[in-house]
C-alpha atoms as a printed R data frame, in Angstrom:
    type eleno elety resid chain resno       x      y       z
1   ATOM     1    CA   MET     A     1 -35.498 34.086   0.320
2   ATOM     2    CA   GLY     A     2 -35.032 32.608   3.776
3   ATOM     3    CA   PHE     A     3 -32.189 30.721   5.324
4   ATOM     4    CA   PHE     A     4 -30.447 28.101   3.227
5   ATOM     5    CA   ASP     A     5 -31.619 24.628   4.209
6   ATOM     6    CA   ARG     A     6 -29.620 21.607   3.039
7   ATOM     7    CA   GLY     A     7 -32.706 19.471   3.561
8   ATOM     8    CA   HIS     A     8 -34.454 21.387   0.779
9   ATOM     9    CA   GLU     A     9 -31.669 21.869  -1.746
10  ATOM    10    CA   LYS     A    10 -32.759 22.447  -5.296
11  ATOM    11    CA   GLU     A    11 -31.323 20.194  -7.964
12  ATOM    12    CA   SER     A    12 -29.924 23.190  -9.837
13  ATOM    13    CA   PRO     A    13 -26.555 24.523  -8.604
14  ATOM    14    CA   LEU     A    14 -27.822 27.998  -9.446
15  ATOM    15    CA   GLY     A    15 -30.878 27.351  -7.306
16  ATOM    16    CA   ASN     A    16 -28.528 26.648  -4.412
17  ATOM    17    CA   LEU     A    17 -26.541 29.750  -5.283
18  ATOM    18    CA   ARG     A    18 -29.659 31.936  -5.180
19  ATOM    19    CA   ALA     A    19 -30.607 30.397  -1.833
20  ATOM    20    CA   HIS     A    20 -27.237 31.385  -0.372
21  ATOM    21    CA   ILE     A    21 -27.564 34.859  -1.886
22  ATOM    22    CA   GLY     A    22 -30.977 35.137  -0.221
23  ATOM    23    CA   THR     A    23 -29.505 34.274   3.166
24  ATOM    24    CA   PHE     A    24 -26.591 36.660   2.595
25  ATOM    25    CA   MET     A    25 -28.988 39.506   1.837
26  ATOM    26    CA   TYR     A    26 -31.066 38.547   4.879
27  ATOM    27    CA   TYR     A    27 -28.034 39.279   7.077
28  ATOM    28    CA   VAL     A    28 -27.571 42.558   5.203
29  ATOM    29    CA   LYS     A    29 -31.182 43.592   5.888
30  ATOM    30    CA   VAL     A    30 -30.831 42.694   9.577
31  ATOM    31    CA   GLY     A    31 -27.696 44.829   9.784
32  ATOM    32    CA   LYS     A    32 -29.395 47.683   7.925
33  ATOM    33    CA   SER     A    33 -32.241 47.650  10.462
34  ATOM    34    CA   LYS     A    34 -30.198 47.202  13.635
35  ATOM    35    CA   PHE     A    35 -27.454 49.696  12.780
36  ATOM    36    CA   LYS     A    36 -29.503 52.357  10.987
37  ATOM    37    CA   ASN     A    37 -28.480 55.002  13.546
38  ATOM    38    CA   LYS     A    38 -24.892 53.843  13.954
39  ATOM    39    CA   GLY     A    39 -22.974 56.050  11.557
40  ATOM    40    CA   ALA     A    40 -20.547 54.369   9.157
41  ATOM    41    CA   VAL     A    41 -21.707 50.832   9.958
42  ATOM    42    CA   GLY     A    42 -25.314 51.676   9.146
43  ATOM    43    CA   ALA     A    43 -24.239 53.404   5.916
44  ATOM    44    CA   ILE     A    44 -22.287 50.322   4.814
45  ATOM    45    CA   PHE     A    45 -25.291 48.055   5.303
46  ATOM    46    CA   VAL     A    46 -27.522 50.503   3.406
47  ATOM    47    CA   ASP     A    47 -25.075 50.535   0.494
48  ATOM    48    CA   MET     A    48 -24.882 46.725   0.509
49  ATOM    49    CA   ASP     A    49 -28.662 46.511   0.323
50  ATOM    50    CA   ASN     A    50 -28.904 49.136  -2.422
51  ATOM    51    CA   THR     A    51 -26.506 47.244  -4.708
52  ATOM    52    CA   LYS     A    52 -28.136 43.826  -4.419
53  ATOM    53    CA   PHE     A    53 -29.124 44.250  -8.093
54  ATOM    54    CA   LEU     A    54 -25.618 43.039  -8.982
55  ATOM    55    CA   PHE     A    55 -26.421 39.592  -7.604
56  ATOM    56    CA   GLN     A    56 -29.920 39.677  -9.071
57  ATOM    57    CA   GLN     A    57 -28.746 40.450 -12.579
58  ATOM    58    CA   ALA     A    58 -25.736 38.134 -12.443
59  ATOM    59    CA   THR     A    59 -27.981 35.146 -11.691
60  ATOM    60    CA   SER     A    60 -30.897 35.945 -14.006
61  ATOM    61    CA   GLY     A    61 -29.254 36.469 -17.389
62  ATOM    62    CA   THR     A    62 -29.922 39.494 -19.577
63  ATOM    63    CA   MET     A    63 -33.119 41.188 -20.699
64  ATOM    64    CA   TYR     A    64 -33.173 39.412 -24.083
65  ATOM    65    CA   MET     A    65 -35.193 36.225 -24.430
66  ATOM    66    CA   TYR     A    66 -32.609 34.386 -26.526
67  ATOM    67    CA   ASP     A    67 -30.016 34.979 -23.848
68  ATOM    68    CA   MET     A    68 -32.021 33.770 -20.828
69  ATOM    69    CA   LYS     A    69 -30.100 30.475 -20.704
70  ATOM    70    CA   LYS     A    70 -27.030 32.395 -19.606
71  ATOM    71    CA   LYS     A    71 -27.995 32.134 -15.976
72  ATOM    72    CA   LEU     A    72 -24.728 33.332 -14.478
73  ATOM    73    CA   ASP     A    73 -22.955 36.308 -16.003
74  ATOM    74    CA   TYR     A    74 -19.265 36.328 -15.108
75  ATOM    75    CA   THR     A    75 -18.668 40.072 -15.393
76  ATOM    76    CA   LEU     A    76 -21.632 40.939 -13.182
77  ATOM    77    CA   TRP     A    77 -20.777 38.191 -10.717
78  ATOM    78    CA   ASP     A    78 -17.172 39.370 -10.552
79  ATOM    79    CA   ALA     A    79 -18.363 42.944  -9.937
80  ATOM    80    CA   ALA     A    80 -20.654 41.760  -7.128
81  ATOM    81    CA   ILE     A    81 -17.863 39.734  -5.530
82  ATOM    82    CA   HIS     A    82 -15.453 42.667  -5.558
83  ATOM    83    CA   LYS     A    83 -18.134 45.016  -4.214
84  ATOM    84    CA   TYR     A    84 -19.175 42.831  -1.295
85  ATOM    85    CA   THR     A    85 -15.619 41.761  -0.497
86  ATOM    86    CA   GLU     A    86 -14.822 45.419   0.091
87  ATOM    87    CA   ASP     A    87 -18.016 45.951   2.099
88  ATOM    88    CA   ILE     A    88 -17.350 43.030   4.448
89  ATOM    89    CA   GLN     A    89 -13.818 44.312   5.017
90  ATOM    90    CA   LYS     A    90 -15.204 47.778   5.785
91  ATOM    91    CA   LEU     A    91 -17.502 46.241   8.410
92  ATOM    92    CA   LYS     A    92 -14.545 44.430   9.966
93  ATOM    93    CA   ASP     A    93 -12.527 47.645  10.043
94  ATOM    94    CA   GLU     A    94 -15.364 49.511  11.762
95  ATOM    95    CA   LEU     A    95 -15.758 46.695  14.286
96  ATOM    96    CA   LEU     A    96 -12.056 46.686  15.165
97  ATOM    97    CA   LYS     A    97 -12.106 50.472  15.433
98  ATOM    98    CA   ALA     A    98 -15.079 50.367  17.815
99  ATOM    99    CA   VAL     A    99 -13.491 47.657  19.965
100 ATOM   100    CA   ASP     A   100 -10.217 49.586  20.213
101 ATOM   101    CA   GLU     A   101 -12.030 52.794  21.113
102 ATOM   102    CA   GLY     A   102 -14.142 50.965  23.669
103 ATOM   103    CA   GLU     A   103 -11.064 49.603  25.390
104 ATOM   104    CA   GLU     A   104  -9.401 53.019  25.422
105 ATOM   105    CA   ASN     A   105 -12.296 55.077  26.787
106 ATOM   106    CA   GLY     A   106 -13.549 52.417  29.172
107 ATOM   107    CA   SER     A   107 -17.011 52.033  27.684
108 ATOM   108    CA   PHE     A   108 -16.794 48.244  27.730
109 ATOM   109    CA   MET     A   109 -16.669 47.874  31.491
110 ATOM   110    CA   GLU     A   110 -19.242 45.163  32.229
111 ATOM   111    CA   GLU     A   111 -16.759 42.563  33.378
112 ATOM   112    CA   LYS     A   112 -14.764 45.079  35.397
113 ATOM   113    CA   GLU     A   113 -17.954 46.311  37.048
114 ATOM   114    CA   GLU     A   114 -18.819 42.752  38.061
115 ATOM   115    CA   GLU     A   115 -15.365 42.330  39.576
116 ATOM   116    CA   LYS     A   116 -15.735 45.622  41.408
117 ATOM   117    CA   LYS     A   117 -19.089 44.591  42.850
118 ATOM   118    CA   ALA     A   118 -17.624 41.283  44.015
119 ATOM   119    CA   GLU     A   119 -14.804 43.116  45.780
120 ATOM   120    CA   GLU     A   120 -17.274 45.473  47.424
121 ATOM   121    CA   GLU     A   121 -19.288 42.526  48.716
122 ATOM   122    CA   LYS     A   122 -16.144 41.029  50.220
123 ATOM   123    CA   GLU     A   123 -15.354 44.323  51.931
124 ATOM   124    CA   LYS     A   124 -18.855 44.477  53.344
125 ATOM   125    CA   GLU     A   125 -18.473 40.996  54.770
126 ATOM   126    CA   LYS     A   126 -15.198 42.020  56.381
127 ATOM   127    CA   GLU     A   127 -16.833 45.083  57.927
128 ATOM   128    CA   LYS     A   128 -19.649 42.977  59.348
129 ATOM   129    CA   THR     A   129 -17.120 40.626  60.914
130 ATOM   130    CA   THR     A   130 -14.893 43.313  62.408
131 ATOM   131    CA   GLU     A   131 -17.740 45.505  63.622
132 ATOM   132    CA   GLU     A   132 -19.457 42.823  65.713
133 ATOM   133    CA   GLU     A   133 -20.194 44.114  69.197
134 ATOM   134    CA   PRO     A   134 -18.706 42.411  72.251
135 ATOM   135    CA   ILE     A   135 -20.743 39.533  73.676
136 ATOM   136    CA   GLY     A   136 -23.027 40.686  76.448
137 ATOM   137    CA   ASP     A   137 -23.594 44.227  75.162
138 ATOM   138    CA   TRP     A   138 -27.001 43.372  73.721
139 ATOM   139    CA   LYS     A   139 -28.235 46.987  73.526
140 ATOM   140    CA   ALA     A   140 -25.320 48.055  71.363
141 ATOM   141    CA   HIS     A   141 -25.712 44.912  69.307
142 ATOM   142    CA   ILE     A   142 -29.377 45.662  68.518
143 ATOM   143    CA   LYS     A   143 -28.577 49.281  67.683
144 ATOM   144    CA   GLY     A   144 -25.805 48.112  65.405
145 ATOM   145    CA   GLN     A   145 -28.130 45.748  63.549
146 ATOM   146    CA   MET     A   146 -30.752 48.470  63.153
147 ATOM   147    CA   LYS     A   147 -28.158 50.844  61.758
148 ATOM   148    CA   GLU     A   148 -26.874 48.154  59.393
149 ATOM   149    CA   ALA     A   149 -30.405 47.455  58.142
150 ATOM   150    CA   GLU     A   150 -30.971 51.156  57.458
151 ATOM   151    CA   GLU     A   151 -27.668 51.395  55.606
152 ATOM   152    CA   LYS     A   152 -28.511 48.333  53.527
153 ATOM   153    CA   ALA     A   153 -31.903 49.800  52.589
154 ATOM   154    CA   ARG     A   154 -30.225 53.074  51.605
155 ATOM   155    CA   ARG     A   155 -27.701 51.291  49.364
156 ATOM   156    CA   GLU     A   156 -30.440 49.251  47.697
157 ATOM   157    CA   GLU     A   157 -32.444 52.399  46.985
158 ATOM   158    CA   GLU     A   158 -29.374 54.043  45.455
159 ATOM   159    CA   GLU     A   159 -28.812 51.021  43.235
160 ATOM   160    CA   ARG     A   160 -32.430 51.071  42.056
161 ATOM   161    CA   GLN     A   161 -32.147 54.771  41.263
162 ATOM   162    CA   LYS     A   162 -28.962 54.205  39.267
163 ATOM   163    CA   GLU     A   163 -30.630 51.434  37.272
164 ATOM   164    CA   LYS     A   164 -33.565 53.718  36.434
165 ATOM   165    CA   GLU     A   165 -31.195 56.452  35.277
166 ATOM   166    CA   GLN     A   166 -29.290 53.987  33.105
167 ATOM   167    CA   ILE     A   167 -32.507 52.742  31.484
168 ATOM   168    CA   VAL     A   168 -33.629 56.314  30.713
169 ATOM   169    CA   ALA     A   169 -30.186 57.221  29.354
170 ATOM   170    CA   ALA     A   170 -30.150 54.151  27.112
171 ATOM   171    CA   ALA     A   171 -33.591 55.017  25.742
172 ATOM   172    CA   GLU     A   172 -32.548 58.595  24.966
173 ATOM   173    CA   ASP     A   173 -29.120 57.704  23.594
174 ATOM   174    CA   THR     A   174 -28.563 58.877  20.005
175 ATOM   175    CA   ASN     A   175 -24.834 58.286  20.070
176 ATOM   176    CA   GLU     A   176 -23.512 56.693  16.891
177 ATOM   177    CA   ALA     A   177 -20.715 54.939  18.787
178 ATOM   178    CA   LEU     A   178 -21.031 51.154  18.970
179 ATOM   179    CA   THR     A   179 -21.695 49.658  22.382
180 ATOM   180    CA   GLU     A   180 -20.359 46.277  23.487
181 ATOM   181    CA   ALA     A   181 -23.715 44.703  22.578
182 ATOM   182    CA   ASP     A   182 -23.523 46.368  19.135
183 ATOM   183    CA   CYS     A   183 -20.034 44.979  18.573
184 ATOM   184    CA   ARG     A   184 -21.098 41.469  19.516
185 ATOM   185    CA   GLU     A   185 -24.117 41.662  17.183
186 ATOM   186    CA   LEU     A   186 -22.032 43.083  14.338
187 ATOM   187    CA   TRP     A   187 -19.481 40.289  14.713
188 ATOM   188    CA   ARG     A   188 -22.296 37.708  14.586
189 ATOM   189    CA   LEU     A   189 -23.610 39.253  11.357
190 ATOM   190    CA   ILE     A   190 -20.142 39.410   9.802
191 ATOM   191    CA   GLN     A   191 -19.640 35.710  10.542
192 ATOM   192    CA   GLY     A   192 -22.981 34.914   8.893
193 ATOM   193    CA   LEU     A   193 -22.147 37.026   5.856
194 ATOM   194    CA   GLU     A   194 -18.750 35.383   5.426
195 ATOM   195    CA   ARG     A   195 -20.195 31.895   5.818
196 ATOM   196    CA   GLU     A   196 -22.733 32.442   3.023
197 ATOM   197    CA   TYR     A   197 -20.224 34.391   0.938
198 ATOM   198    CA   LYS     A   198 -17.757 31.510   1.005
199 ATOM   199    CA   GLU     A   199 -20.411 29.026  -0.104
200 ATOM   200    CA   MET     A   200 -21.649 31.341  -2.844
201 ATOM   201    CA   ASN     A   201 -18.140 31.642  -4.270
202 ATOM   202    CA   ARG     A   202 -17.618 27.892  -4.151
203 ATOM   203    CA   ILE     A   203 -20.802 27.196  -6.123
204 ATOM   204    CA   ALA     A   204 -20.064 29.942  -8.656
205 ATOM   205    CA   ASP     A   205 -16.486 28.767  -9.215
206 ATOM   206    CA   GLU     A   206 -17.705 25.219  -9.880
207 ATOM   207    CA   TRP     A   207 -20.348 26.498 -12.285
208 ATOM   208    CA   PHE     A   208 -17.857 28.617 -14.244
209 ATOM   209    CA   ALA     A   209 -15.454 25.663 -14.387
210 ATOM   210    CA   VAL     A   210 -18.138 23.652 -16.204
211 ATOM   211    CA   HIS     A   211 -19.907 26.314 -18.285
212 ATOM   212    CA   GLY     A   212 -17.173 28.867 -18.821
213 ATOM   213    CA   LYS     A   213 -17.046 32.533 -17.945
214 ATOM   214    CA   LYS     A   214 -19.810 33.760 -20.216
215 ATOM   215    CA   THR     A   215 -20.888 37.399 -20.143
216 ATOM   216    CA   GLY     A   216 -24.103 39.151 -21.079
217 ATOM   217    CA   CYS     A   217 -24.897 42.506 -22.640
218 ATOM   218    CA   LEU     A   218 -24.640 44.275 -19.280
219 ATOM   219    CA   THR     A   219 -20.856 43.865 -19.242
220 ATOM   220    CA   ALA     A   220 -20.306 47.351 -20.619
221 ATOM   221    CA   LEU     A   221 -22.518 48.840 -17.949
222 ATOM   222    CA   VAL     A   222 -20.582 47.188 -15.126
223 ATOM   223    CA   GLY     A   223 -17.325 48.231 -16.738
224 ATOM   224    CA   MET     A   224 -18.198 51.882 -16.221
225 ATOM   225    CA   THR     A   225 -16.283 51.942 -12.965
226 ATOM   226    CA   LEU     A   226 -16.230 55.709 -12.720
227 ATOM   227    CA   ILE     A   227 -20.005 55.859 -12.353
228 ATOM   228    CA   PRO     A   228 -21.341 55.282  -8.819
229 ATOM   229    CA   LEU     A   229 -23.216 52.007  -8.401
230 ATOM   230    CA   GLY     A   230 -26.440 53.826  -7.570
231 ATOM   231    CA   ALA     A   231 -26.233 55.723 -10.858
232 ATOM   232    CA   MET     A   232 -25.436 52.491 -12.704
233 ATOM   233    CA   TYR     A   233 -28.574 50.967 -11.248
234 ATOM   234    CA   GLY     A   234 -30.650 53.808 -12.649
235 ATOM   235    CA   LEU     A   235 -28.945 53.614 -16.034
236 ATOM   236    CA   TYR     A   236 -29.727 49.908 -16.266
237 ATOM   237    CA   TYR     A   237 -33.452 50.584 -16.117
238 ATOM   238    CA   LEU     A   238 -33.139 53.366 -18.650
239 ATOM   239    CA   LEU     A   239 -31.406 51.097 -21.168
């Protein structure tokens, strides 16, 4: 399901809830794709995507026809909430860790590099001012300009070569460490996840306040906390 659109809200509160879940899982899939080669962060998104069945089953009742009116199962919903609360916190922890490491090892140096370039430009201007030849010595003046032009061309060529090397290095980079761009993207996704998560909880709490915290026959399955969620998923389809 795509992004939640208030202009197309369904009359059913659970329809709205499923819409928010759809948007939440959209952010998860984006994170899974963008961070697939980024170590722990990628693994967290993969795990979040693999356990989406908790939301699916919590909002669709049980497998028995007579029980289909129980659209929101409290035990399953509570399990999903605890699971994804932990996952979002794990993402935050990884983000803070990456930011701290970036500050320590100097990998986030874009702003400092810009400042350095600005200072270099100022120094160049100073050199041009102080190295002006005396008025009247036109031969030396022309030679000086020719030399300056050659030096400028050399610097520009060096800059172009550096840019090429950086592009090649970025293309070949298999480092799992998060770059500044990765951190900014991860923070954007976390904000989106939390926004939808908050709305999902609000709708669910209101629904339980009206209908009560009813549970389905999958309660026992979710209660098997010692079994990994992936194994639980397989057991569900075997039952």
